[in-house]
Structure formats: structure tokens, C-alpha cells
Amino acid sequence: MTVSFARAASMITPSADDLSDLDRRLRPALLSFFMRRVGNRAEAEDLVQEVFVRIARSASTRMKSADAYIFQVAANLLRDRARREKVRADYHDEVRLAGDVDVDPLDPYRITVAREELTVLISGIADLPEKTRRIFTLYRLENIDKRTIADCFSLSVRSVELHIQRALETLAERLGPKP
């Protein structure tokens, strides 16, 4: 069956009928092509569908051989898929090599320790002198820059830095050394 691609060299955009004919004729071959390479029928079906989506979207494609063009699109899809999988695999390898590989972030012991440290931290902030607590809170919790804080309190930037430093030292003493 020769789809209306007989006029292929002059064809600019495949019509819906042309795509439908190509789909009927080439879907089994494309499905087989992808199944041999990905080994998953659902993924192969998705890739076949993507081939036809790309063909339909290509507004100004000149095709001398529709079959060859479609299989070139299919090969490009496989290359794109391989690149994406490599990026994902590299990312997973990096995460696995990171220090906290076998650490469960929802470990009950870790949650309890973190809550206790948070309680000590909140208590430590509450016990800071009023001005130091306000400056520390504005800087560390509200993300206000030192110059703005200095202007609000009629202080120099250096004084604001000293208040923040005192607050950090006091809180570090409260929390104690890390094991």
C-alpha cells in the first residue's frame, strides 16, 4: 500500500488521513522495534504514540520515505530515552554515594532527638536579652538584611553582627557539642 506519500518529495505536512494510514501500516513494526529495545509493552506503546505525535507536530517536514523517516524518529526517541535514563542513574549513584545512604530520615530516634534539640533551641531564643532576640529573629528567621535591622534599631551594622554572634554562641552552648 502506498500512502499518499508517493508525492513525498513535495509533501510539506502529513494529513490526518496520511497519519492514520501510517499508523495502521507501521504500528506493529514500530511496536516490535520498541519492544526489542525496551522490553516493556506499555512503554513501547507510549513510544509508538510519541513517534506519531512528533510526526503530527512537525509542520514543515519533507519526507522522501515516510517509513525511513518514522524509524529515524523512533531511533531518536530511544536516544533521548537513554540520555534521560543515564542522567537519572547518575543522580541515583550520587545520592547512594552520599553520606546518609542508609539513614532513615523518619527514624523514631532521630525524630525524638531533633524535637528535643528544637525545644532547647526555642527555649534558648526565648532566654536571650530582648534586643538580641529581636535582632537574631529578624536576621535568622525573617531573613532581613543587617543594614535594615541596623537602621530599625539605630545601630551600626557591626553592632547588629555582635548581637547575632552573641545569640549564636549562646544557642550553641545550650545545644552542646554534637556527637
GROMACS .gro file of N, CA, C and O in nm, residues 96-167:
model
  288
   96ARG      N    1   2.332   0.768   4.630
   96ARG     CA    2   2.372   0.646   4.701
   96ARG      C    3   2.511   0.662   4.764
   96ARG      O    4   2.538   0.610   4.871
   97LEU      N    5   2.599   0.735   4.697
   97LEU     CA    6   2.734   0.755   4.748
   97LEU      C    7   2.742   0.863   4.857
   97LEU      O    8   2.844   0.875   4.923
   98ALA      N    9   2.635   0.938   4.871
   98ALA     CA   10   2.633   1.043   4.975
   98ALA      C   11   2.640   0.977   5.113
   98ALA      O   12   2.612   0.859   5.131
   99GLY      N   13   2.676   1.056   5.211
   99GLY     CA   14   2.699   1.004   5.346
   99GLY      C   15   2.579   0.942   5.414
   99GLY      O   16   2.593   0.851   5.494
  100ASP      N   17   2.459   0.990   5.386
  100ASP     CA   18   2.340   0.943   5.458
  100ASP      C   19   2.266   0.833   5.383
  100ASP      O   20   2.145   0.822   5.390
  101VAL      N   21   2.338   0.747   5.315
  101VAL     CA   22   2.276   0.647   5.229
  101VAL      C   23   2.180   0.557   5.307
  101VAL      O   24   2.066   0.542   5.270
  102ASP      N   25   2.227   0.498   5.412
  102ASP     CA   26   2.143   0.403   5.484
  102ASP      C   27   2.077   0.464   5.607
  102ASP      O   28   2.041   0.393   5.700
  103VAL      N   29   2.061   0.595   5.608
  103VAL     CA   30   1.999   0.662   5.721
  103VAL      C   31   1.852   0.685   5.687
  103VAL      O   32   1.819   0.745   5.586
  104ASP      N   33   1.768   0.636   5.773
  104ASP     CA   34   1.625   0.655   5.755
  104ASP      C   35   1.587   0.791   5.812
  104ASP      O   36   1.599   0.813   5.932
  105PRO      N   37   1.542   0.886   5.729
  105PRO     CA   38   1.509   1.019   5.780
  105PRO      C   39   1.390   1.018   5.876
  105PRO      O   40   1.372   1.111   5.952
  106LEU      N   41   1.311   0.912   5.874
  106LEU     CA   42   1.196   0.904   5.963
  106LEU      C   43   1.220   0.809   6.080
  106LEU      O   44   1.125   0.760   6.142
  107ASP      N   45   1.345   0.786   6.113
  107ASP     CA   46   1.382   0.702   6.225
  107ASP      C   47   1.327   0.766   6.354
  107ASP      O   48   1.353   0.883   6.382
  108PRO      N   49   1.251   0.692   6.434
  108PRO     CA   50   1.190   0.749   6.556
  108PRO      C   51   1.294   0.811   6.651
  108PRO      O   52   1.268   0.916   6.712
  109TYR      N   53   1.410   0.750   6.662
  109TYR     CA   54   1.513   0.805   6.750
  109TYR      C   55   1.558   0.941   6.700
  109TYR      O   56   1.570   1.036   6.778
  110ARG      N   57   1.584   0.952   6.570
  110ARG     CA   58   1.628   1.080   6.513
  110ARG      C   59   1.520   1.187   6.529
  110ARG      O   60   1.549   1.302   6.554
  111ILE      N   61   1.395   1.148   6.512
  111ILE     CA   62   1.285   1.244   6.528
  111ILE      C   63   1.280   1.294   6.671
  111ILE      O   64   1.267   1.414   6.697
  112THR      N   65   1.294   1.203   6.767
  112THR     CA   66   1.290   1.241   6.908
  112THR      C   67   1.406   1.335   6.944
  112THR      O   68   1.386   1.437   7.010
  113VAL      N   69   1.525   1.302   6.899
  113VAL     CA   70   1.643   1.386   6.926
  113VAL      C   71   1.624   1.524   6.864
  113VAL      O   72   1.652   1.627   6.926
  114ALA      N   73   1.573   1.528   6.743
  114ALA     CA   74   1.552   1.656   6.675
  114ALA      C   75   1.449   1.741   6.748
  114ALA      O   76   1.467   1.862   6.763
  115ARG      N   77   1.344   1.679   6.796
  115ARG     CA   78   1.242   1.753   6.872
  115ARG      C   79   1.299   1.808   7.002
  115ARG      O   80   1.269   1.921   7.041
  116GLU      N   81   1.381   1.728   7.068
  116GLU     CA   82   1.444   1.775   7.192
  116GLU      C   83   1.537   1.894   7.164
  116GLU      O   84   1.537   1.993   7.238
  117GLU      N   85   1.615   1.884   7.057
  117GLU     CA   86   1.705   1.994   7.021
  117GLU      C   87   1.626   2.119   6.984
  117GLU      O   88   1.665   2.230   7.020
  118LEU      N   89   1.515   2.101   6.917
  118LEU     CA   90   1.431   2.214   6.881
  118LEU      C   91   1.373   2.281   7.005
  118LEU      O   92   1.370   2.405   7.015
  119THR      N   93   1.332   2.202   7.103
  119THR     CA   94   1.281   2.257   7.229
  119THR      C   95   1.389   2.338   7.299
  119THR      O   96   1.362   2.448   7.349
  120VAL      N   97   1.511   2.285   7.305
  120VAL     CA   98   1.623   2.356   7.368
  120VAL      C   99   1.651   2.486   7.291
  120VAL      O  100   1.675   2.591   7.352
  121LEU      N  101   1.647   2.480   7.159
  121LEU     CA  102   1.672   2.597   7.076
  121LEU      C  103   1.566   2.705   7.099
  121LEU      O  104   1.599   2.823   7.118
  122ILE      N  105   1.441   2.668   7.102
  122ILE     CA  106   1.332   2.764   7.125
  122ILE      C  107   1.346   2.826   7.264
  122ILE      O  108   1.331   2.948   7.281
  123SER      N  109   1.376   2.744   7.360
  123SER     CA  110   1.395   2.794   7.496
  123SER      C  111   1.514   2.889   7.502
  123SER      O  112   1.509   2.994   7.568
  124GLY      N  113   1.622   2.855   7.432
  124GLY     CA  114   1.741   2.939   7.429
  124GLY      C  115   1.713   3.073   7.365
  124GLY      O  116   1.759   3.178   7.412
  125ILE      N  117   1.635   3.075   7.257
  125ILE     CA  118   1.598   3.201   7.193
  125ILE      C  119   1.513   3.286   7.286
  125ILE      O  120   1.534   3.407   7.298
  126ALA      N  121   1.419   3.222   7.355
  126ALA     CA  122   1.332   3.295   7.449
  126ALA      C  123   1.413   3.356   7.563
  126ALA      O  124   1.375   3.461   7.616
  127ASP      N  125   1.523   3.294   7.603
  127ASP     CA  126   1.603   3.343   7.715
  127ASP      C  127   1.704   3.450   7.675
  127ASP      O  128   1.769   3.509   7.762
  128LEU      N  129   1.718   3.479   7.547
  128LEU     CA  130   1.811   3.583   7.504
  128LEU      C  131   1.761   3.720   7.550
  128LEU      O  132   1.639   3.739   7.567
  129PRO      N  133   1.851   3.815   7.572
  129PRO     CA  134   1.806   3.951   7.602
  129PRO      C  135   1.714   4.000   7.489
  129PRO      O  136   1.732   3.965   7.372
  130GLU      N  137   1.617   4.086   7.526
  130GLU     CA  138   1.513   4.130   7.433
  130GLU      C  139   1.569   4.180   7.300
  130GLU      O  140   1.528   4.134   7.193
  131LYS      N  141   1.661   4.274   7.305
  131LYS     CA  142   1.714   4.333   7.182
  131LYS      C  143   1.789   4.228   7.098
  131LYS      O  144   1.770   4.219   6.977
  132THR      N  145   1.868   4.145   7.163
  132THR     CA  146   1.944   4.042   7.093
  132THR      C  147   1.848   3.942   7.029
  132THR      O  148   1.866   3.901   6.914
  133ARG      N  149   1.743   3.903   7.101
  133ARG     CA  150   1.644   3.808   7.050
  133ARG      C  151   1.573   3.867   6.927
  133ARG      O  152   1.557   3.799   6.826
  134ARG      N  153   1.533   3.992   6.933
  134ARG     CA  154   1.463   4.055   6.821
  134ARG      C  155   1.554   4.066   6.699
  134ARG      O  156   1.513   4.035   6.587
  135ILE      N  157   1.679   4.107   6.722
  135ILE     CA  158   1.774   4.119   6.611
  135ILE      C  159   1.802   3.981   6.550
  135ILE      O  160   1.800   3.964   6.428
  136PHE      N  161   1.825   3.882   6.635
  136PHE     CA  162   1.852   3.746   6.587
  136PHE      C  163   1.732   3.692   6.508
  136PHE      O  164   1.748   3.634   6.400
  137THR      N  165   1.614   3.711   6.561
  137THR     CA  166   1.493   3.663   6.495
  137THR      C  167   1.473   3.730   6.359
  137THR      O  168   1.441   3.663   6.260
  138LEU      N  169   1.493   3.861   6.355
  138LEU     CA  170   1.478   3.931   6.227
  138LEU      C  171   1.579   3.882   6.124
  138LEU      O  172   1.545   3.863   6.008
  139TYR      N  173   1.703   3.861   6.170
  139TYR     CA  174   1.807   3.821   6.076
  139TYR      C  175   1.795   3.675   6.034
  139TYR      O  176   1.794   3.642   5.916
  140ARG      N  177   1.788   3.583   6.131
  140ARG     CA  178   1.795   3.440   6.100
  140ARG      C  179   1.660   3.377   6.061
  140ARG      O  180   1.657   3.283   5.983
  141LEU      N  181   1.551   3.429   6.115
  141LEU     CA  182   1.422   3.368   6.087
  141LEU      C  183   1.342   3.445   5.982
  141LEU      O  184   1.268   3.385   5.904
  142GLU      N  185   1.354   3.578   5.984
  142GLU     CA  186   1.278   3.660   5.890
  142GLU      C  187   1.359   3.698   5.766
  142GLU      O  188   1.307   3.762   5.675
  143ASN      N  189   1.488   3.665   5.767
  143ASN     CA  190   1.577   3.692   5.654
  143ASN      C  191   1.586   3.841   5.618
  143ASN      O  192   1.592   3.877   5.501
  144ILE      N  193   1.587   3.926   5.719
  144ILE     CA  194   1.603   4.069   5.698
  144ILE      C  195   1.753   4.098   5.698
  144ILE      O  196   1.827   4.044   5.780
  145ASP      N  197   1.799   4.181   5.604
  145ASP     CA  198   1.943   4.206   5.596
  145ASP      C  199   1.990   4.294   5.714
  145ASP      O  200   1.913   4.368   5.774
  146LYS      N  201   2.118   4.284   5.744
  146LYS     CA  202   2.178   4.351   5.860
  146LYS      C  203   2.164   4.502   5.852
  146LYS      O  204   2.141   4.568   5.954
  147ARG      N  205   2.179   4.560   5.734
  147ARG     CA  206   2.169   4.706   5.717
  147ARG      C  207   2.030   4.753   5.758
  147ARG      O  208   2.015   4.852   5.829
  148THR      N  209   1.926   4.684   5.717
  148THR     CA  210   1.788   4.722   5.751
  148THR      C  211   1.765   4.709   5.900
  148THR      O  212   1.702   4.797   5.962
  149ILE      N  213   1.814   4.603   5.959
  149ILE     CA  214   1.799   4.584   6.104
  149ILE      C  215   1.872   4.695   6.178
  149ILE      O  216   1.818   4.754   6.274
  150ALA      N  217   1.992   4.727   6.134
  150ALA     CA  218   2.070   4.835   6.197
  150ALA      C  219   1.994   4.966   6.190
  150ALA      O  220   1.987   5.040   6.290
  151ASP      N  221   1.932   4.997   6.077
  151ASP     CA  222   1.855   5.120   6.063
  151ASP      C  223   1.734   5.121   6.155
  151ASP      O  224   1.702   5.224   6.217
  152CYS      N  225   1.666   5.007   6.168
  152CYS     CA  226   1.547   4.998   6.255
  152CYS      C  227   1.581   5.020   6.402
  152CYS      O  228   1.501   5.077   6.477
  153PHE      N  229   1.697   4.972   6.445
  153PHE     CA  230   1.737   4.981   6.585
  153PHE      C  231   1.831   5.099   6.611
  153PHE      O  232   1.880   5.114   6.723
  154SER      N  233   1.857   5.177   6.508
  154SER     CA  234   1.953   5.288   6.518
  154SER      C  235   2.088   5.240   6.570
  154SER      O  236   2.146   5.298   6.662
  155LEU      N  237   2.136   5.133   6.511
  155LEU     CA  238   2.264   5.074   6.547
  155LEU      C  239   2.354   5.070   6.423
  155LEU      O  240   2.307   5.086   6.311
  156SER      N  241   2.480   5.042   6.446
  156SER     CA  242   2.570   5.018   6.333
  156SER      C  243   2.554   4.872   6.290
  156SER      O  244   2.506   4.788   6.367
  157VAL      N  245   2.595   4.844   6.167
  157VAL     CA  246   2.590   4.707   6.117
  157VAL      C  247   2.677   4.618   6.204
  157VAL      O  248   2.641   4.503   6.234
  158ARG      N  249   2.790   4.670   6.250
  158ARG     CA  250   2.880   4.592   6.336
  158ARG      C  251   2.811   4.553   6.466
  158ARG      O  252   2.827   4.441   6.515
  159SER      N  253   2.731   4.644   6.524
  159SER     CA  254   2.657   4.612   6.648
  159SER      C  255   2.556   4.501   6.623
  159SER      O  256   2.538   4.412   6.706
  160VAL      N  257   2.489   4.508   6.509
  160VAL     CA  258   2.393   4.403   6.474
  160VAL      C  259   2.466   4.269   6.462
  160VAL      O  260   2.419   4.167   6.513
  161GLU      N  261   2.582   4.270   6.398
  161GLU     CA  262   2.661   4.147   6.385
  161GLU      C  263   2.701   4.091   6.521
  161GLU      O  264   2.700   3.969   6.542
  162LEU      N  265   2.737   4.179   6.615
  162LEU     CA  266   2.774   4.134   6.750
  162LEU      C  267   2.655   4.071   6.822
  162LEU      O  268   2.670   3.969   6.891
  163HIS      N  269   2.536   4.129   6.808
  163HIS     CA  270   2.414   4.071   6.869
  163HIS      C  271   2.389   3.931   6.811
  163HIS      O  272   2.358   3.837   6.886
  164ILE      N  273   2.401   3.919   6.680
  164ILE     CA  274   2.378   3.790   6.614
  164ILE      C  275   2.482   3.689   6.660
  164ILE      O  276   2.449   3.574   6.691
  165GLN      N  277   2.607   3.732   6.671
  165GLN     CA  278   2.715   3.643   6.714
  165GLN      C  279   2.690   3.596   6.858
  165GLN      O  280   2.705   3.477   6.888
  166ARG      N  281   2.651   3.689   6.946
  166ARG     CA  282   2.622   3.650   7.086
  166ARG      C  283   2.508   3.549   7.091
  166ARG      O  284   2.514   3.452   7.168
  167ALA      N  285   2.405   3.573   7.013
  167ALA     CA  286   2.291   3.481   7.012
  167ALA      C  287   2.335   3.342   6.965
  167ALA      O  288   2.299   3.241   7.027
   0.00000   0.00000   0.00000
